[in-house]
């Protein structure tokens, strides 16, 4: 299972953890740091210890009792976790594209007209750090091939699981 943003919060909740307001609302690109556990995990192994990733949230999950914290930041200490052998939760968006930044921003702009400069800033930043997103999506594809019966298709943002999550 791969839960991104709300999907990560739902995974945490299903595994018995709380979901609360994040210490800081994050919209845009922010740095997250891998924990020592995260640096060793198959999902992040070989990735830089600090990643600049796309965020759009104001809530945060707690780590389930049997979960492992894989990444965090000062603004939101719980950014990535793993439960069992094959259930991951990421608070940040590795599936982001320039098109999705435009769509999300345009929807948000309808309620927050002062957001236009932030939208342009995010699109420029995406162009500069697109490689980080490519690295992580490649790792996700690699990991999905390692888990028998699991398919992660980030190109169409669909996740289908045909095996149980082992908690």
PDB file of N, CA, C and O in Angstrom, residues 26-56:
ATOM      1  N   UNK A  26       1.578  23.539   5.213  1.00  0.00           N
ATOM      2  CA  UNK A  26       2.617  23.555   4.186  1.00  0.00           C
ATOM      3  C   UNK A  26       1.978  23.509   2.802  1.00  0.00           C
ATOM      4  O   UNK A  26       1.249  22.570   2.488  1.00  0.00           O
ATOM      5  N   UNK A  27       2.258  24.527   2.002  1.00  0.00           N
ATOM      6  CA  UNK A  27       1.855  24.551   0.598  1.00  0.00           C
ATOM      7  C   UNK A  27       3.079  25.010  -0.181  1.00  0.00           C
ATOM      8  O   UNK A  27       3.567  26.122   0.011  1.00  0.00           O
ATOM      9  N   UNK A  28       3.588  24.121  -1.012  1.00  0.00           N
ATOM     10  CA  UNK A  28       4.785  24.436  -1.787  1.00  0.00           C
ATOM     11  C   UNK A  28       5.872  23.409  -1.555  1.00  0.00           C
ATOM     12  O   UNK A  28       5.607  22.296  -1.096  1.00  0.00           O
ATOM     13  N   UNK A  29       7.087  23.794  -1.858  1.00  0.00           N
ATOM     14  CA  UNK A  29       8.220  22.889  -1.707  1.00  0.00           C
ATOM     15  C   UNK A  29       8.923  23.139  -0.380  1.00  0.00           C
ATOM     16  O   UNK A  29       9.238  24.279  -0.037  1.00  0.00           O
ATOM     17  N   UNK A  30       9.151  22.045   0.339  1.00  0.00           N
ATOM     18  CA  UNK A  30       9.798  22.113   1.642  1.00  0.00           C
ATOM     19  C   UNK A  30      10.773  20.938   1.766  1.00  0.00           C
ATOM     20  O   UNK A  30      10.592  19.903   1.134  1.00  0.00           O
ATOM     21  N   UNK A  31      11.768  21.120   2.633  1.00  0.00           N
ATOM     22  CA  UNK A  31      12.739  20.054   2.862  1.00  0.00           C
ATOM     23  C   UNK A  31      12.216  19.074   3.904  1.00  0.00           C
ATOM     24  O   UNK A  31      11.609  19.479   4.902  1.00  0.00           O
ATOM     25  N   UNK A  32      12.453  17.802   3.656  1.00  0.00           N
ATOM     26  CA  UNK A  32      12.233  16.759   4.653  1.00  0.00           C
ATOM     27  C   UNK A  32      13.545  15.997   4.805  1.00  0.00           C
ATOM     28  O   UNK A  32      14.312  15.868   3.848  1.00  0.00           O
ATOM     29  N   UNK A  33      13.790  15.532   6.009  1.00  0.00           N
ATOM     30  CA  UNK A  33      15.023  14.798   6.300  1.00  0.00           C
ATOM     31  C   UNK A  33      14.691  13.342   6.593  1.00  0.00           C
ATOM     32  O   UNK A  33      13.765  13.052   7.357  1.00  0.00           O
ATOM     33  N   UNK A  34      15.446  12.456   5.985  1.00  0.00           N
ATOM     34  CA  UNK A  34      15.267  11.039   6.277  1.00  0.00           C
ATOM     35  C   UNK A  34      15.808  10.732   7.662  1.00  0.00           C
ATOM     36  O   UNK A  34      16.822  11.289   8.083  1.00  0.00           O
ATOM     37  N   UNK A  35      15.136   9.842   8.356  1.00  0.00           N
ATOM     38  CA  UNK A  35      15.644   9.341   9.626  1.00  0.00           C
ATOM     39  C   UNK A  35      16.670   8.254   9.307  1.00  0.00           C
ATOM     40  O   UNK A  35      16.739   7.782   8.160  1.00  0.00           O
ATOM     41  N   UNK A  36      17.464   7.814  10.287  1.00  0.00           N
ATOM     42  CA  UNK A  36      18.374   6.687  10.026  1.00  0.00           C
ATOM     43  C   UNK A  36      17.619   5.461   9.496  1.00  0.00           C
ATOM     44  O   UNK A  36      18.089   4.768   8.595  1.00  0.00           O
ATOM     45  N   UNK A  37      16.418   5.227  10.031  1.00  0.00           N
ATOM     46  CA  UNK A  37      15.571   4.120   9.546  1.00  0.00           C
ATOM     47  C   UNK A  37      15.167   4.353   8.092  1.00  0.00           C
ATOM     48  O   UNK A  37      15.144   3.433   7.273  1.00  0.00           O
ATOM     49  N   UNK A  38      14.830   5.595   7.771  1.00  0.00           N
ATOM     50  CA  UNK A  38      14.448   5.944   6.408  1.00  0.00           C
ATOM     51  C   UNK A  38      15.587   5.764   5.421  1.00  0.00           C
ATOM     52  O   UNK A  38      15.381   5.311   4.291  1.00  0.00           O
ATOM     53  N   UNK A  39      16.797   6.118   5.823  1.00  0.00           N
ATOM     54  CA  UNK A  39      17.957   5.969   4.939  1.00  0.00           C
ATOM     55  C   UNK A  39      18.217   4.514   4.577  1.00  0.00           C
ATOM     56  O   UNK A  39      18.731   4.217   3.510  1.00  0.00           O
ATOM     57  N   UNK A  40      17.832   3.591   5.480  1.00  0.00           N
ATOM     58  CA  UNK A  40      18.051   2.157   5.235  1.00  0.00           C
ATOM     59  C   UNK A  40      16.892   1.486   4.499  1.00  0.00           C
ATOM     60  O   UNK A  40      17.060   0.401   3.958  1.00  0.00           O
ATOM     61  N   UNK A  41      15.725   2.120   4.510  1.00  0.00           N
ATOM     62  CA  UNK A  41      14.545   1.501   3.925  1.00  0.00           C
ATOM     63  C   UNK A  41      14.643   1.440   2.396  1.00  0.00           C
ATOM     64  O   UNK A  41      15.205   2.335   1.763  1.00  0.00           O
ATOM     65  N   UNK A  42      14.079   0.393   1.822  1.00  0.00           N
ATOM     66  CA  UNK A  42      14.126   0.217   0.367  1.00  0.00           C
ATOM     67  C   UNK A  42      13.570   1.407  -0.398  1.00  0.00           C
ATOM     68  O   UNK A  42      14.059   1.733  -1.475  1.00  0.00           O
ATOM     69  N   UNK A  43      12.554   2.061   0.130  1.00  0.00           N
ATOM     70  CA  UNK A  43      11.934   3.178  -0.568  1.00  0.00           C
ATOM     71  C   UNK A  43      12.900   4.347  -0.751  1.00  0.00           C
ATOM     72  O   UNK A  43      12.927   4.976  -1.797  1.00  0.00           O
ATOM     73  N   UNK A  44      13.694   4.630   0.263  1.00  0.00           N
ATOM     74  CA  UNK A  44      14.567   5.807   0.221  1.00  0.00           C
ATOM     75  C   UNK A  44      16.054   5.476   0.089  1.00  0.00           C
ATOM     76  O   UNK A  44      16.869   6.386  -0.059  1.00  0.00           O
ATOM     77  N   UNK A  45      16.404   4.211   0.157  1.00  0.00           N
ATOM     78  CA  UNK A  45      17.819   3.830   0.114  1.00  0.00           C
ATOM     79  C   UNK A  45      18.484   4.417  -1.136  1.00  0.00           C
ATOM     80  O   UNK A  45      17.994   4.261  -2.248  1.00  0.00           O
ATOM     81  N   UNK A  46      19.591   5.120  -0.935  1.00  0.00           N
ATOM     82  CA  UNK A  46      20.306   5.736  -2.043  1.00  0.00           C
ATOM     83  C   UNK A  46      19.845   7.147  -2.359  1.00  0.00           C
ATOM     84  O   UNK A  46      20.478   7.851  -3.146  1.00  0.00           O
ATOM     85  N   UNK A  47      18.738   7.597  -1.758  1.00  0.00           N
ATOM     86  CA  UNK A  47      18.254   8.959  -1.966  1.00  0.00           C
ATOM     87  C   UNK A  47      19.047   9.904  -1.063  1.00  0.00           C
ATOM     88  O   UNK A  47      19.615   9.477  -0.053  1.00  0.00           O
ATOM     89  N   UNK A  48      19.093  11.180  -1.393  1.00  0.00           N
ATOM     90  CA  UNK A  48      19.762  12.143  -0.508  1.00  0.00           C
ATOM     91  C   UNK A  48      19.106  12.141   0.875  1.00  0.00           C
ATOM     92  O   UNK A  48      17.903  11.890   1.001  1.00  0.00           O
ATOM     93  N   UNK A  49      19.867  12.445   1.903  1.00  0.00           N
ATOM     94  CA  UNK A  49      19.351  12.454   3.277  1.00  0.00           C
ATOM     95  C   UNK A  49      18.323  13.561   3.486  1.00  0.00           C
ATOM     96  O   UNK A  49      17.470  13.477   4.364  1.00  0.00           O
ATOM     97  N   UNK A  50      18.396  14.610   2.671  1.00  0.00           N
ATOM     98  CA  UNK A  50      17.430  15.699   2.713  1.00  0.00           C
ATOM     99  C   UNK A  50      16.814  15.837   1.329  1.00  0.00           C
ATOM    100  O   UNK A  50      17.530  15.906   0.328  1.00  0.00           O
ATOM    101  N   UNK A  51      15.489  15.871   1.293  1.00  0.00           N
ATOM    102  CA  UNK A  51      14.768  15.956   0.025  1.00  0.00           C
ATOM    103  C   UNK A  51      13.882  17.193   0.019  1.00  0.00           C
ATOM    104  O   UNK A  51      13.206  17.478   1.003  1.00  0.00           O
ATOM    105  N   UNK A  52      13.878  17.918  -1.076  1.00  0.00           N
ATOM    106  CA  UNK A  52      12.982  19.047  -1.242  1.00  0.00           C
ATOM    107  C   UNK A  52      11.757  18.519  -1.986  1.00  0.00           C
ATOM    108  O   UNK A  52      11.854  18.131  -3.148  1.00  0.00           O
ATOM    109  N   UNK A  53      10.620  18.446  -1.296  1.00  0.00           N
ATOM    110  CA  UNK A  53       9.431  17.784  -1.830  1.00  0.00           C
ATOM    111  C   UNK A  53       8.226  18.717  -1.794  1.00  0.00           C
ATOM    112  O   UNK A  53       8.196  19.701  -1.056  1.00  0.00           O
ATOM    113  N   UNK A  54       7.210  18.371  -2.582  1.00  0.00           N
ATOM    114  CA  UNK A  54       6.004  19.179  -2.682  1.00  0.00           C
ATOM    115  C   UNK A  54       5.019  18.800  -1.583  1.00  0.00           C
ATOM    116  O   UNK A  54       4.745  17.625  -1.353  1.00  0.00           O
ATOM    117  N   UNK A  55       4.477  19.819  -0.938  1.00  0.00           N
ATOM    118  CA  UNK A  55       3.534  19.629   0.164  1.00  0.00           C
ATOM    119  C   UNK A  55       2.257  20.419  -0.113  1.00  0.00           C
ATOM    120  O   UNK A  55       2.318  21.505  -0.693  1.00  0.00           O
ATOM    121  N   UNK A  56       1.141  19.877   0.338  1.00  0.00           N
ATOM    122  CA  UNK A  56      -0.119  20.627   0.333  1.00  0.00           C
ATOM    123  C   UNK A  56      -0.996  20.028   1.426  1.00  0.00           C
ATOM    124  O   UNK A  56      -1.837  19.178   1.179  1.00  0.00           O
TER     125      UNK A  56
END
